[in-house]
Structures are given as structure tokens and as C-alpha cells.
PDB file of C-alpha atoms in Angstrom:
ATOM      1  CA  MET A   1       3.454   9.673  -9.380  1.00  0.00           C
ATOM      2  CA  ARG A   2       6.927   8.453 -10.220  1.00  0.00           C
ATOM      3  CA  ALA A   3       7.293   5.242 -12.198  1.00  0.00           C
ATOM      4  CA  ILE A   4       9.807   3.887  -9.650  1.00  0.00           C
ATOM      5  CA  ASP A   5       7.239   4.204  -6.863  1.00  0.00           C
ATOM      6  CA  GLN A   6       4.645   2.334  -8.932  1.00  0.00           C
ATOM      7  CA  ALA A   7       7.243  -0.353  -9.656  1.00  0.00           C
ATOM      8  CA  ARG A   8       8.072  -0.694  -5.958  1.00  0.00           C
ATOM      9  CA  ALA A   9       4.388  -1.089  -5.112  1.00  0.00           C
ATOM     10  CA  SER A  10       4.148  -3.864  -7.706  1.00  0.00           C
ATOM     11  CA  GLN A  11       7.301  -5.442  -6.300  1.00  0.00           C
ATOM     12  CA  LEU A  12       5.763  -5.519  -2.812  1.00  0.00           C
ATOM     13  CA  VAL A  13       2.644  -7.222  -4.162  1.00  0.00           C
ATOM     14  CA  ALA A  14       4.700  -9.697  -6.211  1.00  0.00           C
ATOM     15  CA  ALA A  15       6.755 -10.530  -3.125  1.00  0.00           C
ATOM     16  CA  GLN A  16       3.598 -11.235  -1.138  1.00  0.00           C
ATOM     17  CA  VAL A  17       2.066 -13.373  -3.900  1.00  0.00           C
ATOM     18  CA  THR A  18       5.226 -15.449  -4.270  1.00  0.00           C
ATOM     19  CA  GLY A  19       6.154 -15.531  -0.570  1.00  0.00           C
ATOM     20  CA  ASP A  20       9.511 -13.905  -1.332  1.00  0.00           C
ATOM     21  CA  THR A  21      10.425 -12.181   1.933  1.00  0.00           C
ATOM     22  CA  GLU A  22      13.815 -11.111   0.615  1.00  0.00           C
ATOM     23  CA  MET A  23      12.217  -9.300  -2.332  1.00  0.00           C
ATOM     24  CA  PHE A  24       9.754  -7.633   0.023  1.00  0.00           C
ATOM     25  CA  ALA A  25      12.524  -6.480   2.368  1.00  0.00           C
ATOM     26  CA  ALA A  26      14.614  -5.163  -0.530  1.00  0.00           C
ATOM     27  CA  ALA A  27      11.675  -3.171  -1.915  1.00  0.00           C
ATOM     28  CA  VAL A  28      10.873  -1.695   1.498  1.00  0.00           C
ATOM     29  CA  GLN A  29      14.526  -0.777   2.071  1.00  0.00           C
ATOM     30  CA  ALA A  30      14.799   0.850  -1.368  1.00  0.00           C
ATOM     31  CA  MET A  31      11.609   2.778  -0.677  1.00  0.00           C
ATOM     32  CA  PHE A  32      12.932   4.046   2.681  1.00  0.00           C
ATOM     33  CA  ASP A  33      16.349   4.877   1.205  1.00  0.00           C
ATOM     34  CA  ASP A  34      14.744   7.016  -1.529  1.00  0.00           C
ATOM     35  CA  ASP A  35      14.198  10.014   0.692  1.00  0.00           C
ATOM     36  CA  TYR A  36      12.918  12.743  -1.613  1.00  0.00           C
ATOM     37  CA  GLY A  37      10.293  15.398  -0.826  1.00  0.00           C
ATOM     38  CA  PHE A  38       7.395  15.339   1.658  1.00  0.00           C
ATOM     39  CA  GLY A  39       9.653  15.481   4.704  1.00  0.00           C
ATOM     40  CA  GLU A  40      11.982  12.970   3.047  1.00  0.00           C
ATOM     41  CA  MET A  41       9.180  10.375   2.957  1.00  0.00           C
ATOM     42  CA  GLY A  42       8.041  10.986  -0.635  1.00  0.00           C
ATOM     43  CA  ALA A  43       8.778   7.499  -1.950  1.00  0.00           C
ATOM     44  CA  THR A  44       7.089   5.835   1.023  1.00  0.00           C
ATOM     45  CA  ILE A  45       4.020   8.061   0.694  1.00  0.00           C
ATOM     46  CA  ASN A  46       3.793   7.400  -3.050  1.00  0.00           C
ATOM     47  CA  VAL A  47       4.084   3.622  -2.677  1.00  0.00           C
ATOM     48  CA  LEU A  48       1.418   3.603   0.042  1.00  0.00           C
ATOM     49  CA  GLN A  49      -0.808   5.736  -2.165  1.00  0.00           C
ATOM     50  CA  VAL A  50      -0.419   3.341  -5.115  1.00  0.00           C
ATOM     51  CA  LEU A  51      -1.183   0.316  -2.936  1.00  0.00           C
ATOM     52  CA  SER A  52      -4.209   1.914  -1.276  1.00  0.00           C
ATOM     53  CA  LYS A  53      -5.624   3.113  -4.612  1.00  0.00           C
ATOM     54  CA  ASP A  54      -5.232  -0.365  -6.092  1.00  0.00           C
ATOM     55  CA  LEU A  55      -6.861  -1.988  -3.066  1.00  0.00           C
ATOM     56  CA  ALA A  56      -9.700   0.540  -3.134  1.00  0.00           C
ATOM     57  CA  GLY A  57     -10.260  -0.237  -6.804  1.00  0.00           C
ATOM     58  CA  ILE A  58     -10.437  -3.948  -6.070  1.00  0.00           C
ATOM     59  CA  LEU A  59     -12.906  -3.365  -3.239  1.00  0.00           C
ATOM     60  CA  VAL A  60     -15.126  -1.272  -5.515  1.00  0.00           C
ATOM     61  CA  ASP A  61     -14.947  -3.976  -8.193  1.00  0.00           C
ATOM     62  CA  VAL A  62     -15.977  -6.647  -5.677  1.00  0.00           C
ATOM     63  CA  HIS A  63     -18.446  -4.732  -3.479  1.00  0.00           C
ATOM     64  CA  GLY A  64     -19.695  -2.043  -5.868  1.00  0.00           C
ATOM     65  CA  ASP A  65     -21.657   0.721  -4.157  1.00  0.00           C
ATOM     66  CA  ASP A  66     -21.280  -1.088  -0.821  1.00  0.00           C
ATOM     67  CA  ALA A  67     -17.457  -0.774  -0.840  1.00  0.00           C
ATOM     68  CA  ALA A  68     -17.368   2.285   1.421  1.00  0.00           C
ATOM     69  CA  SER A  69     -19.750   0.687   3.926  1.00  0.00           C
ATOM     70  CA  PHE A  70     -17.684  -2.503   3.886  1.00  0.00           C
ATOM     71  CA  VAL A  71     -14.454  -0.609   4.545  1.00  0.00           C
ATOM     72  CA  ARG A  72     -16.037   1.419   7.357  1.00  0.00           C
ATOM     73  CA  ALA A  73     -17.314  -1.791   8.991  1.00  0.00           C
ATOM     74  CA  VAL A  74     -13.886  -3.435   8.761  1.00  0.00           C
ATOM     75  CA  LEU A  75     -12.213  -0.329  10.165  1.00  0.00           C
ATOM     76  CA  ALA A  76     -14.713  -0.087  13.048  1.00  0.00           C
ATOM     77  CA  ARG A  77     -14.127  -3.769  13.901  1.00  0.00           C
ATOM     78  CA  GLN A  78     -10.355  -3.331  13.851  1.00  0.00           C
ATOM     79  CA  LEU A  79     -10.497  -0.195  15.988  1.00  0.00           C
ATOM     80  CA  ALA A  80     -12.741  -1.982  18.489  1.00  0.00           C
ATOM     81  CA  GLU A  81     -10.121  -4.732  18.789  1.00  0.00           C
ATOM     82  CA  VAL A  82      -7.446  -2.136  19.554  1.00  0.00           C
ATOM     83  CA  ALA A  83      -9.490  -0.365  22.224  1.00  0.00           C
TER      84      ALA A  83
END
């Protein structure tokens, strides 16, 4: 994982915490402009991976062994709303 992708993930979170929409937009644009590897989506894939790993870690910290069941239940509810 590149350090810049980890930094962009942190920037997205910081923008959300502070309500800074300009910072969020700048981080997303930089991520999209950095078109290396993986079908020219490498930076985007890496940032999404960092964010999802961090969120998964938080869910495990909060829900322990029930984290996977919790996530499946949330996903099932969301998919039911789409259908």
C-alpha cells in the first residue's frame, strides 16, 4: 500500500469529521487523477481498501465476534431497501 493512498484515506476521514467539503472534494479528485495500475484505478482501489479495513477494524472492536453477523444484517437490510 502506498503512503499517499493511506494519507488520502485519512484526508477523506478528516474532511468528514470537520465538515470540510472542499478538502473531501480535493482528496477525491487527487485520488481519481492518480491513475496508476489496476486498470488505472489503483489509487482509488487502495484508498477504498484502507477505508474498508479501518472500518472493519472498528466494527470488530465494537462488536467483537458478532461483527460479521452485524455487517451481514446491515447489508441484507440495505439490499432489501434497494429491491
